[in-house]
PDB file of N, CA and C in Angstrom:
ATOM      1  N   UNK A   1       1.127  -1.179  -0.528  1.00 94.00           N
ATOM      2  CA  UNK A   1      -0.317  -0.055   0.262  1.00 94.00           C
ATOM      3  C   UNK A   1       1.101   1.165   0.081  1.00 94.00           C
ATOM      4  N   UNK A   2       0.780   2.316  -0.920  1.00 97.00           N
ATOM      5  CA  UNK A   2       1.264   3.090  -1.189  1.00 97.00           C
ATOM      6  C   UNK A   2       0.272   4.541  -0.754  1.00 97.00           C
ATOM      7  N   UNK A   3       0.826   5.783   0.005  1.00 97.00           N
ATOM      8  CA  UNK A   3      -0.115   6.718   0.045  1.00 97.00           C
ATOM      9  C   UNK A   3       0.469   7.437  -0.830  1.00 97.00           C
ATOM     10  N   UNK A   4      -0.678   8.422  -1.604  1.00 98.00           N
ATOM     11  CA  UNK A   4      -0.232   9.450  -2.304  1.00 98.00           C
ATOM     12  C   UNK A   4      -0.761  10.491  -1.634  1.00 98.00           C
ATOM     13  N   UNK A   5       0.385  11.954  -1.814  1.00 98.00           N
ATOM     14  CA  UNK A   5      -0.283  13.402  -1.157  1.00 98.00           C
ATOM     15  C   UNK A   5       0.002  13.800  -2.351  1.00 98.00           C
ATOM     16  N   UNK A   6      -1.432  14.563  -3.080  1.00 98.00           N
ATOM     17  CA  UNK A   6      -1.584  15.099  -4.309  1.00 98.00           C
ATOM     18  C   UNK A   6      -1.490  16.764  -4.142  1.00 98.00           C
ATOM     19  N   UNK A   7      -0.835  17.592  -4.485  1.00 98.00           N
ATOM     20  CA  UNK A   7      -1.356  19.257  -4.482  1.00 98.00           C
ATOM     21  C   UNK A   7      -1.714  19.846  -5.593  1.00 98.00           C
ATOM     22  N   UNK A   8      -2.905  20.555  -6.059  1.00 98.00           N
ATOM     23  CA  UNK A   8      -3.315  20.774  -7.177  1.00 98.00           C
ATOM     24  C   UNK A   8      -3.506  22.370  -6.838  1.00 98.00           C
ATOM     25  N   UNK A   9      -2.684  23.208  -8.134  1.00 97.00           N
ATOM     26  CA  UNK A   9      -2.653  24.642  -7.485  1.00 97.00           C
ATOM     27  C   UNK A   9      -2.861  25.287  -9.055  1.00 97.00           C
ATOM     28  N   UNK A  10      -3.397  26.684  -8.930  1.00 96.00           N
ATOM     29  CA  UNK A  10      -3.858  27.169 -10.257  1.00 96.00           C
ATOM     30  C   UNK A  10      -2.266  27.740 -10.217  1.00 96.00           C
ATOM     31  N   UNK A  11      -2.507  28.011 -11.623  1.00 97.00           N
ATOM     32  CA  UNK A  11      -1.005  28.392 -12.427  1.00 97.00           C
ATOM     33  C   UNK A  11      -0.960  29.757 -12.270  1.00 97.00           C
ATOM     34  N   UNK A  12       0.584  29.883 -12.194  1.00 95.00           N
ATOM     35  CA  UNK A  12       0.739  31.654 -11.570  1.00 95.00           C
ATOM     36  C   UNK A  12       0.211  32.302 -12.937  1.00 95.00           C
ATOM     37  N   UNK A  13      -0.334  32.269 -13.910  1.00 95.00           N
ATOM     38  CA  UNK A  13      -0.510  32.918 -15.207  1.00 95.00           C
ATOM     39  C   UNK A  13      -2.088  33.071 -15.122  1.00 95.00           C
ATOM     40  N   UNK A  14      -2.888  32.631 -14.055  1.00 97.00           N
ATOM     41  CA  UNK A  14      -4.192  32.473 -14.191  1.00 97.00           C
ATOM     42  C   UNK A  14      -4.862  33.455 -13.156  1.00 97.00           C
ATOM     43  N   UNK A  15      -5.659  34.025 -13.209  1.00 96.00           N
ATOM     44  CA  UNK A  15      -5.741  34.866 -12.027  1.00 96.00           C
ATOM     45  C   UNK A  15      -7.002  34.007 -11.596  1.00 96.00           C
ATOM     46  N   UNK A  16      -7.077  34.217  -9.568  1.00 97.00           N
ATOM     47  CA  UNK A  16      -7.401  33.241  -8.750  1.00 97.00           C
ATOM     48  C   UNK A  16      -8.295  34.221  -8.078  1.00 97.00           C
ATOM     49  N   UNK A  17     -10.227  34.804  -8.795  1.00 96.00           N
ATOM     50  CA  UNK A  17     -10.873  35.311  -7.970  1.00 96.00           C
ATOM     51  C   UNK A  17     -11.174  34.919  -6.479  1.00 96.00           C
ATOM     52  N   UNK A  18     -11.117  33.532  -6.250  1.00 96.00           N
ATOM     53  CA  UNK A  18     -11.141  32.974  -5.107  1.00 96.00           C
ATOM     54  C   UNK A  18     -10.395  33.381  -3.911  1.00 96.00           C
ATOM     55  N   UNK A  19      -9.086  33.446  -4.699  1.00 97.00           N
ATOM     56  CA  UNK A  19      -7.802  33.822  -3.663  1.00 97.00           C
ATOM     57  C   UNK A  19      -7.977  35.182  -3.369  1.00 97.00           C
ATOM     58  N   UNK A  20      -8.513  36.085  -4.538  1.00 97.00           N
ATOM     59  CA  UNK A  20      -8.702  37.337  -4.056  1.00 97.00           C
ATOM     60  C   UNK A  20      -9.543  37.773  -3.115  1.00 97.00           C
ATOM     61  N   UNK A  21     -10.525  36.824  -3.239  1.00 98.00           N
ATOM     62  CA  UNK A  21     -11.675  37.158  -1.993  1.00 98.00           C
ATOM     63  C   UNK A  21     -11.313  36.777  -0.926  1.00 98.00           C
ATOM     64  N   UNK A  22     -10.540  35.828  -0.836  1.00 98.00           N
ATOM     65  CA  UNK A  22     -10.266  35.442   0.702  1.00 98.00           C
ATOM     66  C   UNK A  22      -9.074  36.491   1.193  1.00 98.00           C
ATOM     67  N   UNK A  23      -8.381  36.774   0.278  1.00 98.00           N
ATOM     68  CA  UNK A  23      -7.390  37.880   0.400  1.00 98.00           C
ATOM     69  C   UNK A  23      -8.481  39.478   1.189  1.00 98.00           C
ATOM     70  N   UNK A  24      -9.142  39.249   0.618  1.00 98.00           N
ATOM     71  CA  UNK A  24     -10.264  40.829   1.011  1.00 98.00           C
ATOM     72  C   UNK A  24     -10.698  40.611   2.068  1.00 98.00           C
ATOM     73  N   UNK A  25     -11.313  39.237   2.386  1.00 98.00           N
ATOM     74  CA  UNK A  25     -11.739  38.938   3.910  1.00 98.00           C
ATOM     75  C   UNK A  25     -10.675  39.111   4.682  1.00 98.00           C
ATOM     76  N   UNK A  26      -9.889  38.491   4.611  1.00 98.00           N
ATOM     77  CA  UNK A  26      -8.645  38.664   5.476  1.00 98.00           C
ATOM     78  C   UNK A  26      -8.347  40.185   5.931  1.00 98.00           C
ATOM     79  N   UNK A  27      -8.038  40.805   4.990  1.00 98.00           N
ATOM     80  CA  UNK A  27      -7.704  42.237   5.181  1.00 98.00           C
ATOM     81  C   UNK A  27      -8.989  42.906   6.296  1.00 98.00           C
ATOM     82  N   UNK A  28      -9.998  42.751   5.663  1.00 98.00           N
ATOM     83  CA  UNK A  28     -11.355  43.271   6.050  1.00 98.00           C
ATOM     84  C   UNK A  28     -11.534  42.943   7.651  1.00 98.00           C
ATOM     85  N   UNK A  29     -10.908  41.584   7.682  1.00 98.00           N
ATOM     86  CA  UNK A  29     -10.993  41.022   9.507  1.00 98.00           C
ATOM     87  C   UNK A  29      -9.605  41.831  10.089  1.00 98.00           C
ATOM     88  N   UNK A  30      -8.947  42.446   9.182  1.00 98.00           N
ATOM     89  CA  UNK A  30      -7.432  43.326  10.208  1.00 98.00           C
ATOM     90  C   UNK A  30      -6.604  42.544  10.146  1.00 98.00           C
ATOM     91  N   UNK A  31      -6.307  41.508   9.699  1.00 98.00           N
ATOM     92  CA  UNK A  31      -4.956  40.822   8.680  1.00 98.00           C
ATOM     93  C   UNK A  31      -4.559  41.704   7.119  1.00 98.00           C
ATOM     94  N   UNK A  32      -3.986  42.689   7.799  1.00 97.00           N
ATOM     95  CA  UNK A  32      -3.740  43.437   6.280  1.00 97.00           C
ATOM     96  C   UNK A  32      -2.034  42.826   5.862  1.00 97.00           C
ATOM     97  N   UNK A  33      -1.447  42.105   6.707  1.00 98.00           N
ATOM     98  CA  UNK A  33      -0.268  41.828   6.532  1.00 98.00           C
ATOM     99  C   UNK A  33      -0.269  41.032   5.454  1.00 98.00           C
ATOM    100  N   UNK A  34      -1.535  39.957   5.388  1.00 97.00           N
ATOM    101  CA  UNK A  34      -1.468  39.091   3.758  1.00 97.00           C
ATOM    102  C   UNK A  34      -1.417  39.795   2.717  1.00 97.00           C
ATOM    103  N   UNK A  35      -0.432  38.772   2.069  1.00 96.00           N
ATOM    104  CA  UNK A  35      -0.155  39.251   0.533  1.00 96.00           C
ATOM    105  C   UNK A  35      -1.101  38.712  -0.004  1.00 96.00           C
ATOM    106  N   UNK A  36      -0.569  38.448  -1.526  1.00 95.00           N
ATOM    107  CA  UNK A  36      -1.149  37.503  -2.274  1.00 95.00           C
ATOM    108  C   UNK A  36      -1.767  35.819  -1.485  1.00 95.00           C
ATOM    109  N   UNK A  37      -3.162  35.346  -2.353  1.00 97.00           N
ATOM    110  CA  UNK A  37      -3.739  34.541  -1.656  1.00 97.00           C
ATOM    111  C   UNK A  37      -3.971  33.517  -2.916  1.00 97.00           C
ATOM    112  N   UNK A  38      -3.349  32.468  -3.077  1.00 96.00           N
ATOM    113  CA  UNK A  38      -3.677  31.482  -4.142  1.00 96.00           C
ATOM    114  C   UNK A  38      -5.212  30.172  -3.567  1.00 96.00           C
ATOM    115  N   UNK A  39      -5.695  29.664  -3.739  1.00 96.00           N
ATOM    116  CA  UNK A  39      -6.373  28.967  -3.337  1.00 96.00           C
ATOM    117  C   UNK A  39      -6.263  27.483  -4.299  1.00 96.00           C
ATOM    118  N   UNK A  40      -6.003  26.341  -3.820  1.00 97.00           N
ATOM    119  CA  UNK A  40      -5.851  25.015  -4.388  1.00 97.00           C
ATOM    120  C   UNK A  40      -6.433  23.599  -3.604  1.00 97.00           C
ATOM    121  N   UNK A  41      -6.093  22.752  -4.266  1.00 97.00           N
ATOM    122  CA  UNK A  41      -6.812  21.355  -3.647  1.00 97.00           C
ATOM    123  C   UNK A  41      -5.562  20.895  -3.142  1.00 97.00           C
ATOM    124  N   UNK A  42      -5.930  19.937  -2.114  1.00 98.00           N
ATOM    125  CA  UNK A  42      -4.816  18.720  -0.978  1.00 98.00           C
ATOM    126  C   UNK A  42      -5.699  17.281  -1.206  1.00 98.00           C
ATOM    127  N   UNK A  43      -5.097  16.474  -1.497  1.00 98.00           N
ATOM    128  CA  UNK A  43      -5.759  15.056  -1.658  1.00 98.00           C
ATOM    129  C   UNK A  43      -5.182  14.262  -1.096  1.00 98.00           C
ATOM    130  N   UNK A  44      -5.329  13.034  -0.424  1.00 98.00           N
ATOM    131  CA  UNK A  44      -4.691  12.346  -0.065  1.00 98.00           C
ATOM    132  C   UNK A  44      -5.800  10.819  -0.927  1.00 98.00           C
ATOM    133  N   UNK A  45      -4.547   9.593  -1.361  1.00 98.00           N
ATOM    134  CA  UNK A  45      -5.155   8.501  -1.613  1.00 98.00           C
ATOM    135  C   UNK A  45      -4.317   7.648  -1.412  1.00 98.00           C
ATOM    136  N   UNK A  46      -4.892   6.470  -1.043  1.00 97.00           N
ATOM    137  CA  UNK A  46      -3.915   5.069  -0.822  1.00 97.00           C
ATOM    138  C   UNK A  46      -4.231   4.294  -2.233  1.00 97.00           C
ATOM    139  N   UNK A  47      -3.125   3.848  -2.218  1.00 97.00           N
ATOM    140  CA  UNK A  47      -3.014   3.257  -3.761  1.00 97.00           C
ATOM    141  C   UNK A  47      -2.556   1.765  -3.594  1.00 97.00           C
ATOM    142  N   UNK A  48      -3.437   0.350  -3.770  1.00 96.00           N
ATOM    143  CA  UNK A  48      -3.140  -0.636  -3.768  1.00 96.00           C
ATOM    144  C   UNK A  48      -2.157  -1.478  -4.275  1.00 96.00           C
ATOM    145  N   UNK A  49      -0.917  -0.921  -4.390  1.00 95.00           N
ATOM    146  CA  UNK A  49      -0.047  -1.581  -4.902  1.00 95.00           C
ATOM    147  C   UNK A  49       1.276  -1.118  -4.157  1.00 95.00           C
ATOM    148  N   UNK A  50       2.455  -1.546  -4.345  1.00 95.00           N
ATOM    149  CA  UNK A  50       3.564  -1.790  -3.307  1.00 95.00           C
ATOM    150  C   UNK A  50       4.949  -0.972  -4.598  1.00 95.00           C
ATOM    151  N   UNK A  51       4.674  -1.009  -5.785  1.00 96.00           N
ATOM    152  CA  UNK A  51       5.493  -0.857  -6.722  1.00 96.00           C
ATOM    153  C   UNK A  51       5.346   1.376  -7.065  1.00 96.00           C
ATOM    154  N   UNK A  52       6.419   1.512  -6.564  1.00 97.00           N
ATOM    155  CA  UNK A  52       6.534   3.097  -6.709  1.00 97.00           C
ATOM    156  C   UNK A  52       6.178   3.456  -7.881  1.00 97.00           C
ATOM    157  N   UNK A  53       7.268   2.889  -8.610  1.00 96.00           N
ATOM    158  CA  UNK A  53       6.937   3.208 -10.293  1.00 96.00           C
ATOM    159  C   UNK A  53       5.943   3.205 -10.985  1.00 96.00           C
ATOM    160  N   UNK A  54       4.896   1.954 -10.896  1.00 96.00           N
ATOM    161  CA  UNK A  54       3.563   2.055 -11.333  1.00 96.00           C
ATOM    162  C   UNK A  54       2.531   2.624 -10.332  1.00 96.00           C
ATOM    163  N   UNK A  55       2.985   2.908  -9.326  1.00 97.00           N
ATOM    164  CA  UNK A  55       2.079   4.251  -8.576  1.00 97.00           C
ATOM    165  C   UNK A  55       2.634   5.448  -8.823  1.00 97.00           C
ATOM    166  N   UNK A  56       3.426   6.088  -9.326  1.00 97.00           N
ATOM    167  CA  UNK A  56       3.401   6.966  -9.978  1.00 97.00           C
ATOM    168  C   UNK A  56       2.761   7.497 -11.205  1.00 97.00           C
ATOM    169  N   UNK A  57       3.106   6.793 -11.991  1.00 97.00           N
ATOM    170  CA  UNK A  57       2.709   6.725 -13.580  1.00 97.00           C
ATOM    171  C   UNK A  57       1.051   6.589 -13.338  1.00 97.00           C
ATOM    172  N   UNK A  58       0.475   5.883 -12.992  1.00 97.00           N
ATOM    173  CA  UNK A  58      -0.928   5.634 -12.371  1.00 97.00           C
ATOM    174  C   UNK A  58      -1.821   6.796 -12.061  1.00 97.00           C
ATOM    175  N   UNK A  59      -0.806   7.856 -10.769  1.00 97.00           N
ATOM    176  CA  UNK A  59      -1.219   8.894  -9.903  1.00 97.00           C
ATOM    177  C   UNK A  59      -1.097   9.897 -11.238  1.00 97.00           C
ATOM    178  N   UNK A  60      -0.163   9.959 -12.029  1.00 98.00           N
ATOM    179  CA  UNK A  60      -0.125  10.812 -12.886  1.00 98.00           C
ATOM    180  C   UNK A  60      -1.118  10.925 -14.163  1.00 98.00           C
ATOM    181  N   UNK A  61      -1.624   9.776 -14.405  1.00 98.00           N
ATOM    182  CA  UNK A  61      -2.583   9.596 -15.553  1.00 98.00           C
ATOM    183  C   UNK A  61      -3.929   9.988 -14.663  1.00 98.00           C
ATOM    184  N   UNK A  62      -3.846   9.717 -13.149  1.00 98.00           N
ATOM    185  CA  UNK A  62      -5.167  10.341 -12.313  1.00 98.00           C
ATOM    186  C   UNK A  62      -5.374  11.996 -12.603  1.00 98.00           C
ATOM    187  N   UNK A  63      -4.411  12.327 -12.641  1.00 98.00           N
ATOM    188  CA  UNK A  63      -4.610  13.987 -12.361  1.00 98.00           C
ATOM    189  C   UNK A  63      -4.846  14.941 -13.737  1.00 98.00           C
ATOM    190  N   UNK A  64      -4.071  13.751 -14.566  1.00 97.00           N
ATOM    191  CA  UNK A  64      -4.289  14.756 -16.102  1.00 97.00           C
ATOM    192  C   UNK A  64      -5.939  14.616 -16.154  1.00 97.00           C
ATOM    193  N   UNK A  65      -6.311  13.122 -15.898  1.00 98.00           N
ATOM    194  CA  UNK A  65      -7.557  13.058 -16.340  1.00 98.00           C
ATOM    195  C   UNK A  65      -8.274  13.474 -15.848  1.00 98.00           C
ATOM    196  N   UNK A  66      -8.567  13.874 -14.306  1.00 98.00           N
ATOM    197  CA  UNK A  66      -9.565  14.298 -13.431  1.00 98.00           C
ATOM    198  C   UNK A  66      -9.490  14.865 -12.340  1.00 98.00           C
ATOM    199  N   UNK A  67      -8.225  14.705 -11.947  1.00 98.00           N
ATOM    200  CA  UNK A  67      -7.772  15.346 -10.041  1.00 98.00           C
ATOM    201  C   UNK A  67      -7.218  16.955 -10.879  1.00 98.00           C
ATOM    202  N   UNK A  68      -6.598  17.260 -11.744  1.00 98.00           N
ATOM    203  CA  UNK A  68      -6.507  18.624 -11.869  1.00 98.00           C
ATOM    204  C   UNK A  68      -6.732  18.863 -13.799  1.00 98.00           C
ATOM    205  N   UNK A  69      -7.145  20.618 -13.628  1.00 97.00           N
ATOM    206  CA  UNK A  69      -7.425  20.748 -14.927  1.00 97.00           C
ATOM    207  C   UNK A  69      -5.885  21.182 -15.476  1.00 97.00           C
ATOM    208  N   UNK A  70      -5.232  20.539 -15.988  1.00 96.00           N
ATOM    209  CA  UNK A  70      -3.887  21.030 -16.811  1.00 96.00           C
ATOM    210  C   UNK A  70      -3.639  22.294 -17.812  1.00 96.00           C
ATOM    211  N   UNK A  71      -4.891  22.925 -17.930  1.00 97.00           N
ATOM    212  CA  UNK A  71      -4.774  23.932 -18.726  1.00 97.00           C
ATOM    213  C   UNK A  71      -4.493  24.893 -18.164  1.00 97.00           C
ATOM    214  N   UNK A  72      -5.403  25.017 -16.698  1.00 97.00           N
ATOM    215  CA  UNK A  72      -4.988  26.342 -15.694  1.00 97.00           C
ATOM    216  C   UNK A  72      -4.499  25.594 -14.454  1.00 97.00           C
ATOM    217  N   UNK A  73      -4.120  24.081 -14.206  1.00 97.00           N
ATOM    218  CA  UNK A  73      -3.702  23.939 -12.949  1.00 97.00           C
ATOM    219  C   UNK A  73      -2.537  23.323 -13.134  1.00 97.00           C
ATOM    220  N   UNK A  74      -1.631  23.538 -12.149  1.00 97.00           N
ATOM    221  CA  UNK A  74      -0.483  22.736 -11.953  1.00 97.00           C
ATOM    222  C   UNK A  74      -0.772  21.981 -10.901  1.00 97.00           C
ATOM    223  N   UNK A  75      -0.001  20.856 -10.707  1.00 98.00           N
ATOM    224  CA  UNK A  75      -0.211  19.443  -9.694  1.00 98.00           C
ATOM    225  C   UNK A  75       1.224  18.790  -9.561  1.00 98.00           C
ATOM    226  N   UNK A  76       1.389  18.686  -8.225  1.00 98.00           N
ATOM    227  CA  UNK A  76       2.237  17.815  -7.729  1.00 98.00           C
ATOM    228  C   UNK A  76       2.129  16.393  -7.241  1.00 98.00           C
ATOM    229  N   UNK A  77       2.905  15.806  -6.883  1.00 98.00           N
ATOM    230  CA  UNK A  77       1.995  14.573  -5.712  1.00 98.00           C
ATOM    231  C   UNK A  77       3.712  14.104  -4.933  1.00 98.00           C
ATOM    232  N   UNK A  78       3.267  13.838  -3.688  1.00 98.00           N
ATOM    233  CA  UNK A  78       4.357  12.872  -3.051  1.00 98.00           C
ATOM    234  C   UNK A  78       3.715  11.555  -2.738  1.00 98.00           C
ATOM    235  N   UNK A  79       4.924  10.565  -2.701  1.00 97.00           N
ATOM    236  CA  UNK A  79       4.335   8.956  -2.605  1.00 97.00           C
ATOM    237  C   UNK A  79       5.214   8.414  -1.065  1.00 97.00           C
ATOM    238  N   UNK A  80       4.533   7.892  -0.023  1.00 93.00           N
ATOM    239  CA  UNK A  80       5.181   7.698   0.924  1.00 93.00           C
ATOM    240  C   UNK A  80       4.806   6.342   1.133  1.00 93.00           C
TER     241      UNK A  80
END
């Protein structure tokens, strides 16, 4: 069994209106020190394999087909 942690973030070149809304809300609450906010996704998956190479290959396919919209999002993952 391999545990995968996936991080999906909006590409730097893409506007993040949700991040801007969070930044504005934090500022209105008195947290003026907050700069740019970017919103992303965090996922944990358990893969039923002990083959690390196969897990990386399958996880990449999952990210590109479903977990991330590669047009506007970047992803990275860690295996443990």
